[in-house]
mmCIF file of C-alpha atoms in Angstrom:
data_model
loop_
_atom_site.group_PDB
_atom_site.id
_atom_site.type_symbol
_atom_site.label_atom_id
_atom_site.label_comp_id
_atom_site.label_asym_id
_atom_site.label_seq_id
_atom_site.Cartn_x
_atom_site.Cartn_y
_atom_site.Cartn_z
ATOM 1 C CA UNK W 1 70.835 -31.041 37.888
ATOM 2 C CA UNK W 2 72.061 -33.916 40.263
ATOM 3 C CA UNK W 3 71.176 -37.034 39.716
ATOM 4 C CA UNK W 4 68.116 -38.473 42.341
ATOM 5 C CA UNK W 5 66.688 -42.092 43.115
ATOM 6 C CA UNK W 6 63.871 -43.197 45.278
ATOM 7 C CA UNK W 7 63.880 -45.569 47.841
ATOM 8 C CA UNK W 8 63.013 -49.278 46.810
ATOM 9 C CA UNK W 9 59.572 -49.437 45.783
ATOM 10 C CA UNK W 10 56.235 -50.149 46.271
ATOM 11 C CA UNK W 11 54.172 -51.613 43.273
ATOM 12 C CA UNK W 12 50.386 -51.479 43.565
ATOM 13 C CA UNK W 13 47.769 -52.813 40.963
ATOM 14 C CA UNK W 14 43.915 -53.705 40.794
ATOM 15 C CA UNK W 15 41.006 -54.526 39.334
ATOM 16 C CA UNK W 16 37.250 -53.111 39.093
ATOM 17 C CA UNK W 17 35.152 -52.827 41.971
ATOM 18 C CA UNK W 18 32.479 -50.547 43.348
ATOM 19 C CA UNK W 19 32.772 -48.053 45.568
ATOM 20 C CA UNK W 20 30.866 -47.285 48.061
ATOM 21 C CA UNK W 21 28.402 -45.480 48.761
ATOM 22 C CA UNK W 22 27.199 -45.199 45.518
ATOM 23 C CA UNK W 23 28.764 -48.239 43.459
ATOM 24 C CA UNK W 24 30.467 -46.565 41.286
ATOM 25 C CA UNK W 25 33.193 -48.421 39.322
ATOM 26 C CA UNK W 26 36.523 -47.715 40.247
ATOM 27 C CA UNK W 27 40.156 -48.938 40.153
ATOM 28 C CA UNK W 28 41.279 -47.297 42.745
ATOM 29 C CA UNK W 29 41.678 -50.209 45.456
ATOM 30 C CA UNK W 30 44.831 -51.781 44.469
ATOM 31 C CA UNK W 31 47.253 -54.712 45.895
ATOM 32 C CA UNK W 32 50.571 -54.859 46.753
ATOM 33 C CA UNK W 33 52.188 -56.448 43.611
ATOM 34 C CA UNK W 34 55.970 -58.197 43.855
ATOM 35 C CA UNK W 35 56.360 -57.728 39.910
ATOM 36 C CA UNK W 36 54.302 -55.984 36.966
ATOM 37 C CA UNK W 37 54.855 -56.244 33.406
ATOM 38 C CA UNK W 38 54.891 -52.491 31.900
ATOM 39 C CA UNK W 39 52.915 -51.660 28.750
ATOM 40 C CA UNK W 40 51.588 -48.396 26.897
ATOM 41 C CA UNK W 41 48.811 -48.248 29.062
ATOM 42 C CA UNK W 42 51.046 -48.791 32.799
ATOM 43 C CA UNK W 43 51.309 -51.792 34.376
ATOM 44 C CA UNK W 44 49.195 -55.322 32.594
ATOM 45 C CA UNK W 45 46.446 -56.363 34.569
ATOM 46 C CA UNK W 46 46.071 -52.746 35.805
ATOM 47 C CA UNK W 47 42.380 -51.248 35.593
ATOM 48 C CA UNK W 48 40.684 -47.661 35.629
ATOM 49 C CA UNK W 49 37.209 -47.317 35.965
ATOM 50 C CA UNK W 50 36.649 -44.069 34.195
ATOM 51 C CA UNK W 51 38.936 -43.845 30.849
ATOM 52 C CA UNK W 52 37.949 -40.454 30.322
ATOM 53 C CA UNK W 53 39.726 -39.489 33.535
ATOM 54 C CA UNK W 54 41.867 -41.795 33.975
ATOM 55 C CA UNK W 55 44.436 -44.125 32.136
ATOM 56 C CA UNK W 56 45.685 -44.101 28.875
ATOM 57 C CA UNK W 57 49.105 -43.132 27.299
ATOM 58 C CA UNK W 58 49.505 -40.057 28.984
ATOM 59 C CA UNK W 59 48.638 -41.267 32.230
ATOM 60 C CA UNK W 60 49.635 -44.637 32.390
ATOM 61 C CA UNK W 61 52.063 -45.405 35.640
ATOM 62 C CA UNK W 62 50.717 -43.310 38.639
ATOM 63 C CA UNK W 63 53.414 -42.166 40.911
ATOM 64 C CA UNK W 64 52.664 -41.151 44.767
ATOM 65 C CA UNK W 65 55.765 -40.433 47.408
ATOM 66 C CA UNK W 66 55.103 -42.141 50.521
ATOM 67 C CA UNK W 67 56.715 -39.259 52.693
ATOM 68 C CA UNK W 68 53.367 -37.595 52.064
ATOM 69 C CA UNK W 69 51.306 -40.344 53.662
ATOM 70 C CA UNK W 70 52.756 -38.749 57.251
ATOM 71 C CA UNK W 71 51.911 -35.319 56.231
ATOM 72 C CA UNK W 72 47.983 -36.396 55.451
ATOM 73 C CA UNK W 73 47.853 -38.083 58.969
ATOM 74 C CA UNK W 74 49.168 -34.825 60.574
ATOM 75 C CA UNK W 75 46.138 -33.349 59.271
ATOM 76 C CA UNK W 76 43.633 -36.071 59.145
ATOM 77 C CA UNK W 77 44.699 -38.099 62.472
ATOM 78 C CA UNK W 78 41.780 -40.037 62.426
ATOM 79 C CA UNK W 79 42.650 -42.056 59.047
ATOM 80 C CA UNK W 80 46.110 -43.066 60.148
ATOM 81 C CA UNK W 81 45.810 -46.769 59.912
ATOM 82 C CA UNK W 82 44.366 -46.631 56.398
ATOM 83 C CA UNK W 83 46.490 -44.116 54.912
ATOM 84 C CA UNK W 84 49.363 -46.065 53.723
ATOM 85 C CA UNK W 85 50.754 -46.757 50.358
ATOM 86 C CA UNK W 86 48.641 -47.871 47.816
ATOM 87 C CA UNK W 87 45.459 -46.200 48.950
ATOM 88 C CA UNK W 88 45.144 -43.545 47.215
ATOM 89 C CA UNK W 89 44.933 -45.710 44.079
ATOM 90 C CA UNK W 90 48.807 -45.539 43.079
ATOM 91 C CA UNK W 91 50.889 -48.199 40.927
ATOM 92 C CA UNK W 92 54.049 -46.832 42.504
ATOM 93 C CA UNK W 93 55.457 -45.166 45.799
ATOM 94 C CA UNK W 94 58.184 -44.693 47.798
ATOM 95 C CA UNK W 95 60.604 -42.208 49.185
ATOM 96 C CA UNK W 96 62.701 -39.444 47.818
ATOM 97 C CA UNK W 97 61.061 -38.119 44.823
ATOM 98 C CA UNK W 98 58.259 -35.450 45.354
ATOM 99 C CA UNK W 99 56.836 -32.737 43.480
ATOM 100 C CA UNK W 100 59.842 -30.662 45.371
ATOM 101 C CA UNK W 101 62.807 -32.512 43.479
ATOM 102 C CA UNK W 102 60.916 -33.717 40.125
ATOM 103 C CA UNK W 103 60.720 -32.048 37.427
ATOM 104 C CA UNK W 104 58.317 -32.063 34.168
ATOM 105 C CA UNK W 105 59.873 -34.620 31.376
ATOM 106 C CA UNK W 106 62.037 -36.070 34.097
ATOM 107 C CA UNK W 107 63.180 -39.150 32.742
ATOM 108 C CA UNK W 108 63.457 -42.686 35.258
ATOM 109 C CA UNK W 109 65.106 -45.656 34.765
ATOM 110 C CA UNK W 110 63.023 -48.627 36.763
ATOM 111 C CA UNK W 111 64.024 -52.106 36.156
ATOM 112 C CA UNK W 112 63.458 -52.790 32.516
ATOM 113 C CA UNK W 113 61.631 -49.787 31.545
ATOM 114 C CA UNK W 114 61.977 -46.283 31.156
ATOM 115 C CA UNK W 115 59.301 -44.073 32.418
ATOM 116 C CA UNK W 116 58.952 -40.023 31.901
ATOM 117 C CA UNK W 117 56.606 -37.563 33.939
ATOM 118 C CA UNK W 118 54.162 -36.294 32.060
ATOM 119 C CA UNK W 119 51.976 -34.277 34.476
ATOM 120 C CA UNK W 120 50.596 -34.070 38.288
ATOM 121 C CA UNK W 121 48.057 -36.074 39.269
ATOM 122 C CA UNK W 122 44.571 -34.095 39.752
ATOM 123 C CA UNK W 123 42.968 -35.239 42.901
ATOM 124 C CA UNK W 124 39.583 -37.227 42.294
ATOM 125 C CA UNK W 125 36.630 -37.035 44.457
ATOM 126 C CA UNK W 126 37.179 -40.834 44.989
ATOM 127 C CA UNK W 127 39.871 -40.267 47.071
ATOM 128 C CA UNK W 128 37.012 -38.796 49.443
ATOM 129 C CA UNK W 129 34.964 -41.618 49.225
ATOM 130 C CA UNK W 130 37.412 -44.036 49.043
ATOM 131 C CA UNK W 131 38.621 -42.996 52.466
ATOM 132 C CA UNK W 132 34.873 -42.021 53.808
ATOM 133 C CA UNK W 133 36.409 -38.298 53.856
ATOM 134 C CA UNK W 134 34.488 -35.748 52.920
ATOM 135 C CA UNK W 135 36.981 -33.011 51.675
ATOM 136 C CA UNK W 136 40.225 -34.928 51.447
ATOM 137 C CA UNK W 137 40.249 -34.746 47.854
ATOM 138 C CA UNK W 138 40.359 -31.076 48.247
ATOM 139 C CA UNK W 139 42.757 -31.129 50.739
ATOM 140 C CA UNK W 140 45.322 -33.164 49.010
ATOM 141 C CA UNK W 141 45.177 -30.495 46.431
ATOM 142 C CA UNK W 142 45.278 -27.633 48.377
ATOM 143 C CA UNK W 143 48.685 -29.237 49.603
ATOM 144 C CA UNK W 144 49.974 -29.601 46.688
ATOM 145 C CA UNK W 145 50.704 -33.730 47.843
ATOM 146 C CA UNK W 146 49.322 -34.774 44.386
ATOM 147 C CA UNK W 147 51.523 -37.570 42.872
ATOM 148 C CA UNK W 148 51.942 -37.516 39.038
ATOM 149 C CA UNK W 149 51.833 -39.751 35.863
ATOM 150 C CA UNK W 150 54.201 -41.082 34.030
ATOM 151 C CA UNK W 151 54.019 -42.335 30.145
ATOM 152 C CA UNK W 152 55.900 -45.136 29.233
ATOM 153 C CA UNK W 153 58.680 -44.836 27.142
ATOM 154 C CA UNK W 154 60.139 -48.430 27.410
ATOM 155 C CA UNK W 155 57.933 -51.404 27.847
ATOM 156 C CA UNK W 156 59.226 -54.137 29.861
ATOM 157 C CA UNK W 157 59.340 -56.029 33.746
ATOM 158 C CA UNK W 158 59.900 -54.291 37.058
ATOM 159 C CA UNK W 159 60.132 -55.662 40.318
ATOM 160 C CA UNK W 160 58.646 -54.051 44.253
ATOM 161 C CA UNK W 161 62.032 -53.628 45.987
ATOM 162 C CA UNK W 162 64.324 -51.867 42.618
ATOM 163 C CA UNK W 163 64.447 -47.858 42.565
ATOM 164 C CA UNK W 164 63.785 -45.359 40.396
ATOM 165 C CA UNK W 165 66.536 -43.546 38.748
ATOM 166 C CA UNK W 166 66.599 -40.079 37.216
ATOM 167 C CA UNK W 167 68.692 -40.653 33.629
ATOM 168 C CA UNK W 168 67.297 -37.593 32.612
ATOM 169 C CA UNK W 169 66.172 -34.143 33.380
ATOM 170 C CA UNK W 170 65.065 -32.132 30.151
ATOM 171 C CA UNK W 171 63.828 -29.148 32.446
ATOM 172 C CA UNK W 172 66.025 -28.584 35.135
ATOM 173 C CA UNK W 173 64.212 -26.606 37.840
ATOM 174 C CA UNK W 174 60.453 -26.689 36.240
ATOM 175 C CA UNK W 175 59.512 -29.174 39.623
ATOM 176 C CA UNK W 176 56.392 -30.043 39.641
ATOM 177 C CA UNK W 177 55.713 -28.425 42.833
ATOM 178 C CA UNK W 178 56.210 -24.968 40.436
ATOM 179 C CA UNK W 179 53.738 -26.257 37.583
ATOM 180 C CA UNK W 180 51.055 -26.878 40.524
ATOM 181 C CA UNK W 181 51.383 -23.490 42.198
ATOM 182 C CA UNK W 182 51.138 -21.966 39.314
ATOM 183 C CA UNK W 183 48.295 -24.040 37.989
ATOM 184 C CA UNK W 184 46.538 -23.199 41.414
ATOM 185 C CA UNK W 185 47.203 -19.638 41.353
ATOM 186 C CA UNK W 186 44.715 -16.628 41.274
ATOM 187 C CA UNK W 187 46.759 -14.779 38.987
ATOM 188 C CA UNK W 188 49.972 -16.384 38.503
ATOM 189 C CA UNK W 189 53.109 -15.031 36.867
ATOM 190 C CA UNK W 190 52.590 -14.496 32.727
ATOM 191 C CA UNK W 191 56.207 -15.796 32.545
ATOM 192 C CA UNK W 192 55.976 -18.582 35.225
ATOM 193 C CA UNK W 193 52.920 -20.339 32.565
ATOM 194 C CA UNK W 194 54.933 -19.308 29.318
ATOM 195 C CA UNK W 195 58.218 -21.787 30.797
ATOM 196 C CA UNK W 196 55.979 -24.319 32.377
ATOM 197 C CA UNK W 197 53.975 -24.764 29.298
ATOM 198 C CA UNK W 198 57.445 -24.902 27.072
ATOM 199 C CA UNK W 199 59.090 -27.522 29.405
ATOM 200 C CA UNK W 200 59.712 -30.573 27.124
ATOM 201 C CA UNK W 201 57.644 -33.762 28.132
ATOM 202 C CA UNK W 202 54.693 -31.743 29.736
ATOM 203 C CA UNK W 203 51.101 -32.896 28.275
ATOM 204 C CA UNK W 204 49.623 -31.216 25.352
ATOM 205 C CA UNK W 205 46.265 -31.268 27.691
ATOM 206 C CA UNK W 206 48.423 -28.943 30.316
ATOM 207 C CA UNK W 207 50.612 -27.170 27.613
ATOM 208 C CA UNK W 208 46.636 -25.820 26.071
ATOM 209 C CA UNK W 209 45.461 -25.056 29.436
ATOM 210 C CA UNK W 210 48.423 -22.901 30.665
ATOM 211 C CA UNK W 211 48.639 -21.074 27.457
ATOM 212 C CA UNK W 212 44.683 -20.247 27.338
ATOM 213 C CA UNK W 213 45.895 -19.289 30.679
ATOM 214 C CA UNK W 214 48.452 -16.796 30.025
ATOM 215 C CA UNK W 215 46.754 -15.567 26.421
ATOM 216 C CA UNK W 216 43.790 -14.530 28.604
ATOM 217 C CA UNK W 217 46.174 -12.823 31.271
ATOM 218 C CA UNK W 218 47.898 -10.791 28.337
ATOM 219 C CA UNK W 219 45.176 -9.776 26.492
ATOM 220 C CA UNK W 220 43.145 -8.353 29.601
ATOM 221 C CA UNK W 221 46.852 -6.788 31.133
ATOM 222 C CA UNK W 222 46.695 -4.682 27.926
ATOM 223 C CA UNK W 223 43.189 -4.039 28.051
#
């Protein structure tokens, strides 16, 4: 598979606050950053208001392209002027990698560090509130625009303004953009879940899910 690189980036980081209505605690409002230092855990100085949900290892850098900021104004024209990178509670965007072009275990090269998709991003129902949108949350899914995660395999600095560059692809044509249709699917393809959940680099949490998934399809195809 060809080599791909985003546009220069966008970093984004942020502490605890409520959110309205409710007060919930969330780290989903974030600030443009001009440098981050990169741990385990995604950028330092980063927070997540729910650790059960989000954060952690496995989720640690939180990837969103910026090309689908445009298509979420097309269908929400109302929230143009706050949908714009960052809101949606991302610690990186730009252009040129989506969930078309990247693939599970994708490996990136981004200043100092070395980051590696691990899985898409599942909408949370404080994107709806965030954005005082009842049912954007769902829509974002339903469009597959969902972002992903990254886990860090090299600590170290990166800066707003390098790119991100593919150094390796472990499952050439397993996009994303397959692993969420199928994910979505009423009855997806027994094969299509078998690949997905073999692709190297994919969650364990996704790898047990899809093949629950496709035991339960093969059992009741025989039945």
């Amino acid at each position: 598979m060809s080599a791909i690189s985003s546009s220069p980036v966008s970093l984004f980081a942020g502490r605890l606050q409520p959110l309205p209505p409710e007060g919930q605690t969330t780290g989903i409002f974030k600030q443009p950053v001009a440098m981050a230092q990169v741990g385990p855990e995604g950028l330092v100085g980063d927070a997540q208001g729910d650790r059960r949900v989000h954060g952690g290892p496995e989720k640690a850098v939180h990837y969103y392209p910026a090309e689908h900021y445009a298509r979420l104004v097309a269908e929400c024209p109302g929230l143009a002027e706050a949908l714009v990178p960052g809101v949606l509670g991302e610690n990186i965007s730009a252009t040129g990698l989506t969930e078309q072009n990247v693939c599970i275990g994708d490996v990136y090269a981004l200043g100092e560090c070395r980051l590696q998709v691990s899985q898409p991003r599942r909408p949370c129902w404080k994107i709806s509130h965030r954005l005082e949108h009842p049912g954007l949350s769902r829509l974002v899914a339903d469009l597959g625009l969902t972002g992903w995660y990254f886990r860090v395999l090299v600590e170290g600095e990166i800066q707003a303004g390098d790119a991100l560059r593919r150094v390796e692809c472990l499952a050439p044509g397993l996009t994303l953009a397959r692993l969420w249709a199928a994910s979505e699917a009423h009855r997806p393809a027994l094969a299509e879940l078998r690949a997905l959940a073999a692709a190297p680099g994919l969650n364990g949490d996704w790898v047990r899910r899809l093949t629950e998934r496709a035991d339960w399809l093969a059992q009741h195809a025989r039945g």
